[in-house]
Coordinates of N, CA and C in Angstrom, one line a residue:
X13 N 7.0 -13.8 8.2 CA 7.5 -13.0 7.1 C 6.4 -12.6 6.1
X14 N 5.5 -13.6 5.9 CA 4.3 -13.4 5.0 C 3.5 -12.2 5.5
X15 N 3.2 -12.2 6.8 CA 2.4 -11.1 7.4 C 3.1 -9.7 7.3
X16 N 4.5 -9.7 7.5 CA 5.2 -8.5 7.4 C 5.1 -7.9 6.0
X17 N 5.2 -8.8 5.0 CA 5.0 -8.4 3.6 C 3.7 -7.7 3.4
X18 N 2.6 -8.3 4.0 CA 1.3 -7.7 3.8 C 1.2 -6.3 4.5
X19 N 1.9 -6.2 5.7 CA 1.9 -4.9 6.4 C 2.6 -3.9 5.6
X20 N 3.7 -4.2 5.0 CA 4.4 -3.2 4.2 C 3.6 -2.9 2.9
X21 N 3.0 -3.8 2.3 CA 2.2 -3.6 1.1 C 1.0 -2.7 1.5
X22 N 0.4 -2.9 2.6 CA -0.7 -2.0 3.1 C -0.2 -0.6 3.2
X23 N 1.0 -0.4 3.8 CA 1.5 1.0 4.0 C 1.6 1.7 2.6
X24 N 2.2 1.0 1.7 CA 2.4 1.5 0.3 C 1.1 1.8 -0.3
X25 N 0.1 0.9 -0.2 CA -1.2 1.1 -0.9 C -1.9 2.2 -0.2
X26 N -1.8 2.4 1.1 CA -2.5 3.5 1.7 C -2.0 4.9 1.3
X27 N -0.6 5.0 1.1 CA -0.1 6.3 0.6 C -0.5 6.6 -0.8
X28 N -0.5 5.5 -1.6 CA -1.0 5.7 -3.0 C -2.4 6.1 -3.1
X29 N -3.2 5.5 -2.2 CA -4.7 5.8 -2.2 C -4.9 7.3 -1.9
X30 N -4.2 7.8 -0.9 CA -4.4 9.2 -0.5 C -3.7 10.2 -1.5
X31 N -2.6 9.8 -2.0 CA -1.8 10.7 -2.8 C -2.3 10.9 -4.2
X32 N -2.8 9.8 -4.9 CA -3.2 9.8 -6.3 C -4.6 9.5 -6.5
X33 N -5.4 9.3 -5.4 CA -6.8 8.9 -5.6 C -7.0 7.6 -6.1
X34 N -6.0 6.7 -6.0 CA -6.1 5.3 -6.5 C -6.2 4.4 -5.2
X35 N -6.8 3.3 -5.3 CA -6.9 2.4 -4.1 C -5.7 1.5 -3.8
X36 N -4.7 1.7 -4.6 CA -3.5 0.8 -4.4 C -3.5 -0.5 -5.0
X37 N -4.6 -0.8 -5.7 CA -4.8 -2.2 -6.3 C -3.8 -2.4 -7.4
X38 N -3.3 -1.4 -8.1 CA -2.3 -1.6 -9.1 C -1.0 -2.1 -8.6
X39 N -0.8 -1.9 -7.3 CA 0.4 -2.5 -6.6 C 0.0 -3.8 -5.9
X40 N -1.1 -3.8 -5.2 CA -1.5 -4.9 -4.4 C -1.7 -6.2 -5.2
X41 N -2.4 -6.1 -6.3 CA -2.7 -7.3 -7.1 C -1.4 -8.0 -7.6
X42 N -0.5 -7.3 -8.2 CA 0.8 -8.0 -8.7 C 1.5 -8.6 -7.5
X43 N 1.6 -7.9 -6.4 CA 2.4 -8.5 -5.2 C 1.7 -9.7 -4.7
X44 N 0.4 -9.7 -4.6 CA -0.4 -10.8 -4.1 C -0.3 -12.0 -5.1
X45 N -0.3 -11.7 -6.4 CA -0.1 -12.8 -7.3 C 1.2 -13.5 -7.1
X46 N 2.3 -12.7 -6.9 CA 3.6 -13.2 -6.7 C 3.6 -14.0 -5.3
X47 N 3.0 -13.5 -4.3 CA 3.0 -14.1 -3.0 C 2.2 -15.4 -3.0
X48 N 1.1 -15.4 -3.7 CA 0.2 -16.6 -3.8 C 0.9 -17.7 -4.6
X49 N 1.6 -17.3 -5.6 CA 2.4 -18.3 -6.4 C 3.4 -19.0 -5.6
X50 N 4.2 -18.2 -4.8 CA 5.2 -18.8 -3.9 C 4.5 -19.7 -2.9
X51 N 3.3 -19.4 -2.4 CA 2.6 -20.3 -1.5 C 2.0 -21.5 -2.1
X52 N 2.1 -21.6 -3.4 CA 1.6 -22.8 -4.1 C 0.1 -22.9 -4.3
X53 N -0.5 -21.7 -4.2 CA -2.0 -21.7 -4.5 C -2.2 -22.1 -5.9
X54 N -3.4 -22.7 -6.1 CA -3.8 -23.2 -7.5 C -3.7 -22.1 -8.5
X55 N -2.9 -22.2 -9.6 CA -2.8 -21.2 -10.6 C -4.1 -20.8 -11.2
X56 N -5.1 -21.7 -11.2 CA -6.4 -21.4 -11.8 C -7.1 -20.3 -11.1
X57 N -6.9 -20.2 -9.8 CA -7.7 -19.2 -9.0 C -6.8 -18.2 -8.3
X58 N -5.5 -18.2 -8.3 CA -4.7 -17.3 -7.5 C -4.9 -15.9 -8.0
X59 N -5.0 -15.6 -9.3 CA -5.2 -14.3 -9.8 C -6.6 -13.7 -9.3
X60 N -7.6 -14.5 -9.4 CA -8.9 -14.1 -8.9 C -8.9 -13.8 -7.4
X61 N -8.1 -14.7 -6.7 CA -8.0 -14.5 -5.2 C -7.3 -13.2 -4.9
X62 N -6.2 -12.8 -5.8 CA -5.5 -11.6 -5.6 C -6.4 -10.4 -5.8
X63 N -7.2 -10.4 -6.9 CA -8.1 -9.3 -7.2 C -9.2 -9.1 -6.1
X64 N -9.8 -10.2 -5.7 CA -10.9 -10.1 -4.7 C -10.3 -9.6 -3.4
X65 N -9.1 -10.1 -3.0 CA -8.5 -9.6 -1.8 C -8.1 -8.1 -1.9
X66 N -7.6 -7.7 -3.0 CA -7.3 -6.3 -3.2 C -8.5 -5.4 -3.0
X67 N -9.6 -5.8 -3.6 CA -10.8 -5.0 -3.5 C -11.3 -5.0 -2.0
X68 N -11.1 -6.1 -1.3 CA -11.5 -6.1 0.1 C -10.6 -5.1 1.0
X69 N -9.3 -5.1 0.6 CA -8.4 -4.2 1.4 C -8.8 -2.7 1.1
X70 N -9.2 -2.4 -0.1 CA -9.5 -1.0 -0.5 C -10.7 -0.5 0.3
X71 N -11.6 -1.4 0.7 CA -12.7 -1.0 1.6 C -12.1 -0.2 2.8
X72 N -11.0 -0.8 3.4 CA -10.4 -0.2 4.6 C -9.6 1.0 4.2
X73 N -8.9 0.9 3.1 CA -8.0 2.0 2.7 C -8.8 3.3 2.5
X74 N -10.0 3.1 2.0 CA -10.8 4.3 1.5 C -11.2 5.2 2.7
X75 N -11.5 4.6 3.8 CA -12.1 5.4 4.9 C -11.3 6.7 5.3
X76 N -10.0 6.5 5.6 CA -9.2 7.6 6.1 C -8.9 8.5 4.9
X77 N -8.7 8.0 3.7 CA -8.5 8.8 2.6 C -9.7 9.7 2.3
X78 N -10.9 9.2 2.3 CA -12.1 10.0 2.1 C -12.2 11.0 3.2
X79 N -12.0 10.7 4.4 CA -12.1 11.6 5.5 C -11.2 12.8 5.3
X80 N -9.9 12.5 5.0 CA -8.9 13.6 4.8 C -9.3 14.5 3.7
X81 N -9.8 14.0 2.5 CA -10.2 14.8 1.4 C -11.4 15.6 1.7
X82 N -12.4 14.9 2.5 CA -13.6 15.6 2.8 C -13.3 16.9 3.7
X83 N -12.4 16.7 4.6 CA -12.1 17.8 5.5 C -11.5 19.0 4.8
X84 N -10.9 18.8 3.6 CA -10.4 19.8 2.8 C -11.4 20.3 1.7
X85 N -12.6 19.8 1.8 CA -13.7 20.2 0.9 C -13.5 19.7 -0.6
X86 N -12.7 18.6 -0.7 CA -12.4 18.1 -2.1 C -13.3 17.0 -2.6
X87 N -14.3 16.6 -1.8 CA -15.2 15.6 -2.3 C -16.6 16.2 -2.7
X88 N -16.9 16.0 -3.9 CA -18.2 16.5 -4.4 C -19.2 15.3 -4.3
X89 N -19.9 15.3 -3.2 CA -20.8 14.2 -2.8 C -21.9 13.9 -3.8
X90 N -22.5 14.9 -4.4 CA -23.6 14.6 -5.3 C -23.1 13.8 -6.5
X91 N -21.9 14.0 -7.0 CA -21.3 13.2 -8.0 C -21.1 11.8 -7.5
X92 N -20.6 11.6 -6.3 CA -20.3 10.3 -5.7 C -21.6 9.5 -5.7
X93 N -22.7 10.2 -5.2 CA -24.0 9.5 -5.1 C -24.5 8.9 -6.4
X94 N -24.5 9.7 -7.5 CA -25.0 9.2 -8.7 C -24.1 8.3 -9.5
X95 N -22.8 8.4 -9.3 CA -21.9 7.5 -9.9 C -22.0 6.1 -9.1
X96 N -22.2 6.2 -7.8 CA -22.4 4.9 -7.1 C -23.5 4.1 -7.6
X97 N -24.6 4.7 -8.0 CA -25.7 3.9 -8.5 C -25.3 3.0 -9.7
X98 N -24.4 3.5 -10.5 CA -23.9 2.6 -11.6 C -22.7 1.8 -11.2
X99 N -21.9 2.2 -10.2 CA -20.7 1.5 -9.8 C -21.1 0.1 -9.2
X100 N -22.2 0.1 -8.4 CA -22.6 -1.2 -7.8 C -22.9 -2.2 -8.9
X101 N -23.6 -1.8 -9.9 CA -24.0 -2.7 -11.0 C -22.8 -3.1 -11.7
X102 N -21.9 -2.2 -12.1 CA -20.7 -2.4 -12.8 C -19.7 -3.4 -12.1
X103 N -19.6 -3.2 -10.8 CA -18.7 -4.0 -10.1 C -19.1 -5.5 -10.0
X104 N -20.4 -5.6 -9.9 CA -21.0 -7.0 -9.9 C -20.7 -7.7 -11.3
X105 N -21.0 -6.9 -12.3 CA -20.7 -7.5 -13.7 C -19.3 -7.7 -13.9
X106 N -18.4 -6.9 -13.4 CA -17.0 -7.1 -13.5 C -16.5 -8.3 -12.8
X107 N -17.0 -8.6 -11.7 CA -16.6 -9.9 -11.0 C -17.0 -11.1 -11.7
X108 N -18.2 -11.1 -12.4 CA -18.6 -12.2 -13.2 C -17.8 -12.3 -14.4
X109 N -17.4 -11.2 -15.0 CA -16.5 -11.2 -16.2 C -15.1 -11.8 -15.8
X110 N -14.6 -11.3 -14.7 CA -13.2 -11.8 -14.3 C -13.3 -13.3 -14.0
X111 N -14.4 -13.8 -13.4 CA -14.5 -15.2 -13.0 C -14.6 -16.1 -14.2
X112 N -15.0 -15.5 -15.3 CA -15.2 -16.3 -16.6 C -13.9 -16.4 -17.3
X113 N -12.8 -15.6 -16.9 CA -11.6 -15.6 -17.6 C -10.6 -16.4 -16.9
X114 N -9.8 -17.2 -17.6 CA -8.8 -18.1 -17.0 C -7.7 -17.3 -16.4
X115 N -7.1 -17.8 -15.3 CA -6.1 -17.0 -14.5 C -4.9 -16.5 -15.4
X116 N -4.2 -17.2 -16.2 CA -3.1 -16.7 -17.0 C -3.6 -15.6 -18.0
X117 N -4.7 -15.8 -18.6 CA -5.2 -14.7 -19.5 C -5.6 -13.5 -18.7
X118 N -6.1 -13.6 -17.5 CA -6.5 -12.5 -16.7 C -5.2 -11.7 -16.3
X119 N -4.1 -12.4 -16.0 CA -2.8 -11.7 -15.7 C -2.4 -10.9 -16.9
X120 N -2.5 -11.4 -18.1 CA -2.1 -10.7 -19.3 C -2.9 -9.4 -19.5
X121 N -4.2 -9.5 -19.2 CA -5.1 -8.4 -19.3 C -4.6 -7.3 -18.3
X122 N -4.4 -7.7 -17.1 CA -3.9 -6.8 -16.0 C -2.6 -6.2 -16.4
X123 N -1.7 -7.0 -17.1 CA -0.4 -6.5 -17.5 C -0.5 -5.4 -18.5
X124 N -1.4 -5.5 -19.5 CA -1.6 -4.5 -20.5 C -2.2 -3.2 -19.8
X125 N -3.1 -3.4 -18.9 CA -3.7 -2.3 -18.2 C -2.7 -1.5 -17.4
X126 N -1.8 -2.3 -16.7 CA -0.7 -1.6 -15.9 C 0.2 -0.8 -16.8
X127 N 0.5 -1.3 -18.0 CA 1.4 -0.5 -18.9 C 0.7 0.8 -19.4
X128 N -0.6 0.6 -19.7 CA -1.4 1.8 -20.1 C -1.5 2.8 -19.0
X129 N -1.7 2.4 -17.8 CA -1.7 3.3 -16.7 C -0.4 3.9 -16.4
X130 N 0.7 3.2 -16.7 CA 2.0 3.8 -16.5 C 2.3 4.9 -17.5
X131 N 1.8 4.7 -18.7 CA 2.0 5.8 -19.7 C 1.2 7.0 -19.3
X132 N -0.1 6.7 -18.9 CA -0.9 7.8 -18.5 C -0.4 8.6 -17.3
X133 N 0.1 7.9 -16.3 CA 0.6 8.5 -15.1 C 2.0 9.1 -15.3
X134 N 2.9 8.4 -16.0 CA 4.3 8.9 -16.2 C 4.3 10.2 -17.0
X135 N 3.5 10.3 -18.0 CA 3.5 11.5 -18.9 C 2.4 12.5 -18.4
X136 N 1.7 12.1 -17.3 CA 0.7 13.0 -16.8 C -0.4 13.4 -17.8
X137 N -0.8 12.3 -18.5 CA -1.9 12.6 -19.5 C -3.2 12.7 -18.8
X138 N -3.8 13.8 -19.0 CA -5.2 14.0 -18.5 C -6.0 14.7 -19.6
X139 N -7.2 14.2 -19.9 CA -7.9 14.8 -21.0 C -8.2 16.3 -20.7
X140 N -8.3 17.1 -21.7 CA -8.6 18.5 -21.6 C -10.1 18.6 -21.2
X141 N -10.4 19.6 -20.3 CA -11.7 19.8 -19.9 C -12.6 20.0 -21.1
X142 N -13.7 19.3 -21.2 CA -14.6 19.4 -22.3 C -16.0 19.4 -21.8
X143 N -16.6 20.5 -21.6 CA -18.0 20.6 -21.2 C -18.2 20.4 -19.7
X144 N -19.4 20.4 -19.3 CA -19.7 20.4 -17.8 C -19.9 18.9 -17.4
X145 N -20.1 18.8 -16.1 CA -20.3 17.5 -15.5 C -21.7 17.0 -16.1
X146 N -21.7 15.7 -16.5 CA -23.0 15.2 -17.1 C -24.1 15.1 -16.1
X147 N -25.3 14.9 -16.5 CA -26.4 14.8 -15.6 C -26.4 13.4 -14.9
X148 N -27.5 13.2 -14.1 CA -27.5 12.0 -13.3 C -27.4 10.7 -14.1
X149 N -28.1 10.6 -15.3 CA -28.0 9.3 -16.0 C -26.6 9.1 -16.6
X150 N -25.9 10.2 -17.0 CA -24.6 10.1 -17.5 C -23.6 9.7 -16.4
X151 N -23.8 10.2 -15.2 CA -22.9 9.9 -14.1 C -23.1 8.4 -13.8
X152 N -24.3 7.9 -13.8 CA -24.6 6.5 -13.5 C -24.0 5.6 -14.5
X153 N -24.1 6.0 -15.8 CA -23.5 5.2 -16.9 C -22.0 5.1 -16.7
X154 N -21.4 6.3 -16.4 CA -19.9 6.3 -16.2 C -19.6 5.4 -15.0
X155 N -20.4 5.4 -14.0 CA -20.2 4.5 -12.9 C -20.2 3.0 -13.2
X156 N -21.1 2.6 -14.1 CA -21.2 1.2 -14.5 C -19.8 0.8 -15.2
X157 N -19.4 1.7 -16.1 CA -18.1 1.4 -16.8 C -16.9 1.3 -15.9
X158 N -16.8 2.3 -15.0 CA -15.7 2.4 -14.1 C -15.8 1.2 -13.1
X159 N -17.0 0.9 -12.6 CA -17.1 -0.2 -11.6 C -16.8 -1.5 -12.3
X160 N -17.2 -1.7 -13.5 CA -16.9 -3.0 -14.2 C -15.4 -3.2 -14.4
X161 N -14.7 -2.2 -14.9 CA -13.3 -2.3 -15.2 C -12.5 -2.4 -13.8
X162 N -12.9 -1.7 -12.8 CA -12.2 -1.7 -11.5 C -12.3 -3.1 -10.9
X163 N -13.5 -3.8 -11.0 CA -13.6 -5.1 -10.5 C -12.7 -6.1 -11.2
X164 N -12.6 -6.0 -12.5 CA -11.7 -6.9 -13.2 C -10.3 -6.7 -12.8
X165 N -9.8 -5.5 -12.6 CA -8.4 -5.2 -12.3 C -8.1 -5.2 -10.8
X166 N -9.1 -5.2 -10.0 CA -8.9 -5.2 -8.5 C -8.4 -3.9 -8.0
X167 N -8.9 -2.8 -8.6 CA -8.5 -1.4 -8.2 C -9.7 -0.6 -7.7
X168 N -9.4 0.5 -7.1 CA -10.4 1.4 -6.6 C -11.0 2.3 -7.6
X169 N -10.5 2.3 -8.8 CA -11.1 3.1 -9.9 C -10.5 4.5 -10.1
X170 N -9.5 4.9 -9.2 CA -9.0 6.2 -9.4 C -8.3 6.5 -10.7
X171 N -7.7 5.5 -11.3 CA -7.0 5.7 -12.5 C -8.0 5.9 -13.7
X172 N -9.2 5.6 -13.4 CA -10.3 5.8 -14.4 C -11.2 7.0 -14.0
X173 N -11.5 7.1 -12.8 CA -12.4 8.2 -12.3 C -11.8 9.6 -12.4
X174 N -10.5 9.7 -12.0 CA -9.8 11.0 -12.1 C -9.8 11.6 -13.5
X175 N -9.3 10.8 -14.5 CA -9.4 11.4 -15.9 C -10.8 11.7 -16.3
X176 N -11.8 10.9 -16.0 CA -13.1 11.2 -16.4 C -13.6 12.5 -15.8
X177 N -13.4 12.7 -14.5 CA -13.9 13.9 -13.9 C -13.1 15.1 -14.4
X178 N -11.8 15.0 -14.6 CA -11.0 16.1 -15.2 C -11.5 16.5 -16.6
X179 N -11.9 15.4 -17.4 CA -12.5 15.7 -18.7 C -13.8 16.4 -18.6
X180 N -14.5 16.2 -17.5 CA -15.8 16.9 -17.4 C -15.6 18.2 -16.5
X181 N -14.4 18.8 -16.5 CA -14.2 20.1 -16.0 C -14.2 20.2 -14.4
X182 N -13.9 19.0 -13.8 CA -13.8 19.0 -12.3 C -12.4 19.3 -12.0
X183 N -12.1 20.3 -11.1 CA -10.7 20.6 -10.7 C -9.9 19.4 -10.2
X184 N -8.6 19.3 -10.5 CA -7.9 18.1 -10.2 C -8.0 17.6 -8.7
X185 N -7.9 18.5 -7.8 CA -7.9 18.1 -6.4 C -9.3 17.6 -6.0
X186 N -10.3 18.2 -6.6 CA -11.7 17.7 -6.3 C -11.9 16.4 -7.1
X187 N -11.3 16.2 -8.2 CA -11.3 14.9 -8.9 C -10.7 13.8 -8.1
X188 N -9.6 14.1 -7.5 CA -8.9 13.1 -6.7 C -9.7 12.8 -5.5
X189 N -10.2 13.8 -4.8 CA -11.0 13.6 -3.6 C -12.3 12.8 -3.9
X190 N -13.0 13.2 -5.0 CA -14.2 12.5 -5.4 C -14.0 11.1 -5.8
X191 N -12.8 10.9 -6.5 CA -12.4 9.5 -6.9 C -12.2 8.7 -5.7
X192 N -11.6 9.2 -4.7 CA -11.3 8.4 -3.4 C -12.6 8.0 -2.8
X193 N -13.6 8.9 -2.8 CA -14.9 8.5 -2.3 C -15.6 7.5 -3.1
X194 N -15.5 7.5 -4.4 CA -16.1 6.5 -5.3 C -15.4 5.1 -5.1
X195 N -14.2 5.1 -4.6 CA -13.5 3.9 -4.4 C -14.1 3.0 -3.4
X196 N -14.8 3.6 -2.4 CA -15.5 2.8 -1.4 C -16.6 1.9 -1.9
X197 N -17.6 2.4 -2.6 CA -18.6 1.5 -3.2 C -18.1 0.6 -4.2
X198 N -17.0 1.0 -5.0 CA -16.4 0.0 -5.9 C -15.9 -1.2 -5.1
X199 N -15.1 -0.9 -4.0 CA -14.5 -1.9 -3.3 C -15.5 -2.8 -2.6
X200 N -16.5 -2.2 -2.0 CA -17.5 -3.0 -1.3 C -18.3 -4.0 -2.2
X201 N -18.8 -3.4 -3.3 CA -19.5 -4.2 -4.3 C -18.6 -5.2 -4.9
X202 N -17.4 -4.8 -5.3 CA -16.5 -5.8 -5.9 C -16.1 -6.9 -5.0
X203 N -15.7 -6.6 -3.8 CA -15.3 -7.6 -2.8 C -16.4 -8.6 -2.5
X204 N -17.6 -8.1 -2.3 CA -18.8 -9.0 -2.0 C -19.1 -9.9 -3.2
X205 N -18.9 -9.3 -4.4 CA -19.2 -10.1 -5.6 C -18.2 -11.2 -5.8
X206 N -16.9 -10.9 -5.5 CA -15.8 -11.9 -5.6 C -16.0 -13.0 -4.5
X207 N -16.5 -12.6 -3.3 CA -16.8 -13.6 -2.3 C -17.9 -14.6 -2.8
X208 N -18.9 -14.0 -3.4 CA -20.0 -14.9 -3.9 C -19.6 -15.8 -5.0
X209 N -18.9 -15.2 -6.0 CA -18.6 -16.1 -7.2 C -17.6 -17.1 -6.9
X210 N -16.8 -16.9 -5.9 CA -15.8 -17.9 -5.5 C -16.1 -18.8 -4.4
X211 N -17.3 -18.7 -3.8 CA -17.6 -19.3 -2.6 C -17.5 -20.8 -2.6
X212 N -17.9 -21.4 -3.7 CA -18.0 -22.9 -3.8 C -16.7 -23.5 -4.5
X213 N -15.7 -22.7 -4.7 CA -14.5 -23.2 -5.4 C -13.7 -24.1 -4.5
X214 N -13.5 -25.3 -4.9 CA -12.8 -26.3 -4.1 C -11.3 -26.1 -4.0
X215 N -10.7 -25.2 -4.8 CA -9.3 -25.0 -4.9 C -8.8 -23.9 -3.9
X216 N -9.7 -23.2 -3.3 CA -9.3 -22.1 -2.4 C -8.5 -22.6 -1.2
X217 N -7.5 -21.8 -0.8 CA -6.8 -22.2 0.4 C -7.6 -21.9 1.7
X218 N -7.1 -22.4 2.8 CA -7.8 -22.2 4.1 C -7.8 -20.6 4.4
X219 N -8.7 -20.2 5.2 CA -8.8 -18.8 5.6 C -9.2 -17.9 4.4
X220 N -10.0 -18.5 3.5 CA -10.6 -17.7 2.4 C -12.1 -17.6 2.5
X221 N -12.6 -16.4 2.2 CA -14.0 -16.2 2.0 C -14.3 -16.0 0.5
X222 N -14.6 -17.0 -0.2 CA -14.7 -16.9 -1.6 C -13.3 -16.5 -2.1
X223 N -13.3 -15.5 -3.1 CA -12.0 -15.1 -3.6 C -11.4 -13.9 -2.8
X224 N -11.5 -14.0 -1.5 CA -10.8 -13.1 -0.6 C -10.0 -13.9 0.5
X225 N -8.7 -13.6 0.5 CA -7.8 -14.4 1.4 C -7.6 -13.5 2.6
X226 N -8.2 -14.0 3.7 CA -8.3 -13.2 5.0 C -6.9 -12.7 5.6
X227 N -5.9 -13.6 5.6 CA -4.6 -13.1 6.2 C -4.0 -11.9 5.5
X228 N -4.1 -12.0 4.2 CA -3.6 -10.8 3.4 C -4.5 -9.6 3.6
X229 N -5.8 -9.8 3.6 CA -6.7 -8.7 3.8 C -6.4 -8.0 5.1
X230 N -6.3 -8.7 6.2 CA -6.0 -8.2 7.5 C -4.7 -7.4 7.6
X231 N -3.6 -8.1 7.1 CA -2.3 -7.4 7.1 C -2.3 -6.1 6.4
X232 N -2.8 -6.1 5.2 CA -2.8 -4.9 4.3 C -3.7 -3.8 4.9
X233 N -4.8 -4.2 5.4 CA -5.8 -3.2 6.0 C -5.2 -2.6 7.2
X234 N -4.5 -3.3 8.0 CA -4.0 -2.8 9.3 C -3.1 -1.6 9.1
X235 N -2.3 -1.5 8.0 CA -1.4 -0.4 7.8 C -2.0 0.6 6.8
X236 N -2.8 0.1 5.8 CA -3.3 1.0 4.8 C -4.2 2.1 5.3
X237 N -4.9 1.8 6.4 CA -5.8 2.8 7.0 C -5.1 3.9 7.6
X238 N -3.9 3.6 8.1 CA -3.1 4.7 8.8 C -2.4 5.5 7.7
X239 N -1.9 4.9 6.7 CA -1.0 5.6 5.7 C -1.8 6.3 4.7
X240 N -3.1 6.0 4.5 CA -4.0 6.7 3.5 C -4.1 8.2 3.9
X241 N -4.2 8.5 5.2 CA -4.3 9.8 5.6 C -3.0 10.6 5.3
X242 N -1.9 10.0 5.5 CA -0.6 10.6 5.2 C -0.6 10.9 3.7
X243 N -1.0 10.0 2.8 CA -1.0 10.3 1.4 C -1.9 11.4 1.0
X244 N -3.1 11.5 1.6 CA -4.0 12.5 1.3 C -3.5 13.9 1.7
X245 N -2.8 14.0 2.8 CA -2.2 15.2 3.2 C -1.1 15.6 2.3
X246 N -0.3 14.7 1.8 CA 0.8 15.0 0.9 C 0.3 15.5 -0.4
X247 N -0.9 14.9 -0.8 CA -1.4 15.4 -2.1 C -1.7 16.8 -2.2
X248 N -2.0 17.4 -1.0 CA -2.3 18.9 -0.9 C -1.1 19.7 -0.6
X249 N 0.1 19.1 -0.5 CA 1.3 19.8 -0.1 C 2.4 19.7 -1.1
X250 N 2.5 18.6 -1.8 CA 3.6 18.3 -2.7 C 3.2 18.2 -4.1
X251 N 4.2 18.5 -5.0 CA 4.0 18.2 -6.4 C 4.3 16.7 -6.6
X252 N 3.4 15.9 -7.1 CA 3.6 14.5 -7.1 C 4.3 14.0 -8.4
X253 N 4.8 14.9 -9.3 CA 5.3 14.6 -10.6 C 6.4 13.5 -10.5
X254 N 7.4 13.7 -9.7 CA 8.5 12.7 -9.6 C 7.9 11.4 -9.1
X255 N 7.1 11.4 -8.1 CA 6.5 10.2 -7.5 C 5.7 9.4 -8.6
X256 N 4.9 10.2 -9.4 CA 4.1 9.6 -10.4 C 5.0 8.8 -11.4
X257 N 6.1 9.5 -11.8 CA 7.0 8.8 -12.8 C 7.7 7.6 -12.2
X258 N 8.1 7.6 -11.0 CA 8.6 6.4 -10.3 C 7.6 5.3 -10.3
X259 N 6.4 5.7 -9.9 CA 5.3 4.7 -9.9 C 5.0 4.2 -11.2
X260 N 5.1 5.0 -12.3 CA 4.9 4.6 -13.6 C 5.9 3.5 -14.0
X261 N 7.2 3.8 -13.6 CA 8.3 2.8 -13.9 C 8.0 1.5 -13.3
X262 N 7.5 1.5 -12.0 CA 7.1 0.3 -11.3 C 6.0 -0.5 -12.1
X263 N 5.0 0.3 -12.6 CA 3.9 -0.3 -13.3 C 4.3 -1.0 -14.6
X264 N 5.3 -0.3 -15.3 CA 5.8 -0.9 -16.5 C 6.5 -2.2 -16.2
X265 N 7.3 -2.3 -15.2 CA 7.9 -3.5 -14.8 C 6.9 -4.6 -14.5
X266 N 5.9 -4.2 -13.7 CA 4.8 -5.2 -13.4 C 4.1 -5.7 -14.7
X267 N 3.8 -4.7 -15.5 CA 3.1 -5.1 -16.8 C 3.8 -6.0 -17.6
X268 N 5.1 -5.8 -17.8 CA 6.0 -6.6 -18.7 C 6.1 -8.0 -18.0
X269 N 6.2 -8.0 -16.7 CA 6.4 -9.3 -16.0 C 5.1 -10.2 -16.2
X270 N 3.9 -9.6 -16.2 CA 2.7 -10.3 -16.4 C 2.5 -10.8 -17.9
X271 N 3.2 -10.1 -18.8 CA 3.0 -10.4 -20.2 C 3.9 -11.4 -20.7
X272 N 5.1 -11.6 -20.1 CA 6.0 -12.6 -20.6 C 5.9 -13.9 -19.9

C-alpha cells in the first residue's frame, strides 16, 4: 500500500509539473511528511527527508515535461542557462539553511508558503510585465534566490520562476516552459545537497541516501515521468483556471494543517 501511494502521488506530481510549470513538490512534500509520520520516522528529520526526496523525484519529473515544452518551442534556453548559474549556488545554500532549521519549524514555514502560493494561484495573481528580461548577471542573481527558496520548500521553483519571468515580459506559455527547464538544475543541485548534508545522520531509516528516501523516490518517479507529458500537453489545450483554484484549495488545507 505504501508503494501504491507513491505511484499515485507521482502521477499527480507529473501532471502538475507539466500543467503549471511546477515540479509537484507543493503536493509531494506534505504527503511524504504525512506518510513518514505514520511510518514512525524520527520527527527531527522526517521533514528534511520529505524535502530531499521531493527534489530527487523532480529530477525525473522534469525530463518529459521539458521535452514536451521544448517541442512546442516554449523553452527559452538562453534564460535557462544563465539562471542555472545562480540556481546551483542557491540550491546548495537552501539545503544548508533547511538543515539548520528544526523539523517542526520547517513545517510551519512550508505551511505559510503553501498558503501564499494558494492565494497567488487561486486568484491568478501574476505581476504585470515591467521592462525586458534582465541581463546575464540579473538572471543569475534571480537564479540564486529561486534556487535557495526552492531547496528549502522541496519544489521545482515554478511557483517562483513563472511570476518572475512574466514580470520581465516573457509570454506565459514560454514562462511555464522555461520554468520547467529550470526545475531540472534546481532538483539536481538540491537533491545532491540534501544527500550530502544528511549523509551522517544516525536517525535516517533504511534505504536512505542522506535526506533522500529511495522507496518513495522510485515510486513517485515511476509514474511522474509518464504523466508530466500529459500535463504539458494539457497546458497548451485547456484553460487551467478551475484546476488552479482546486489546487489552491488543496494548498490552503495543507498550509493550515502544517500551521496548527
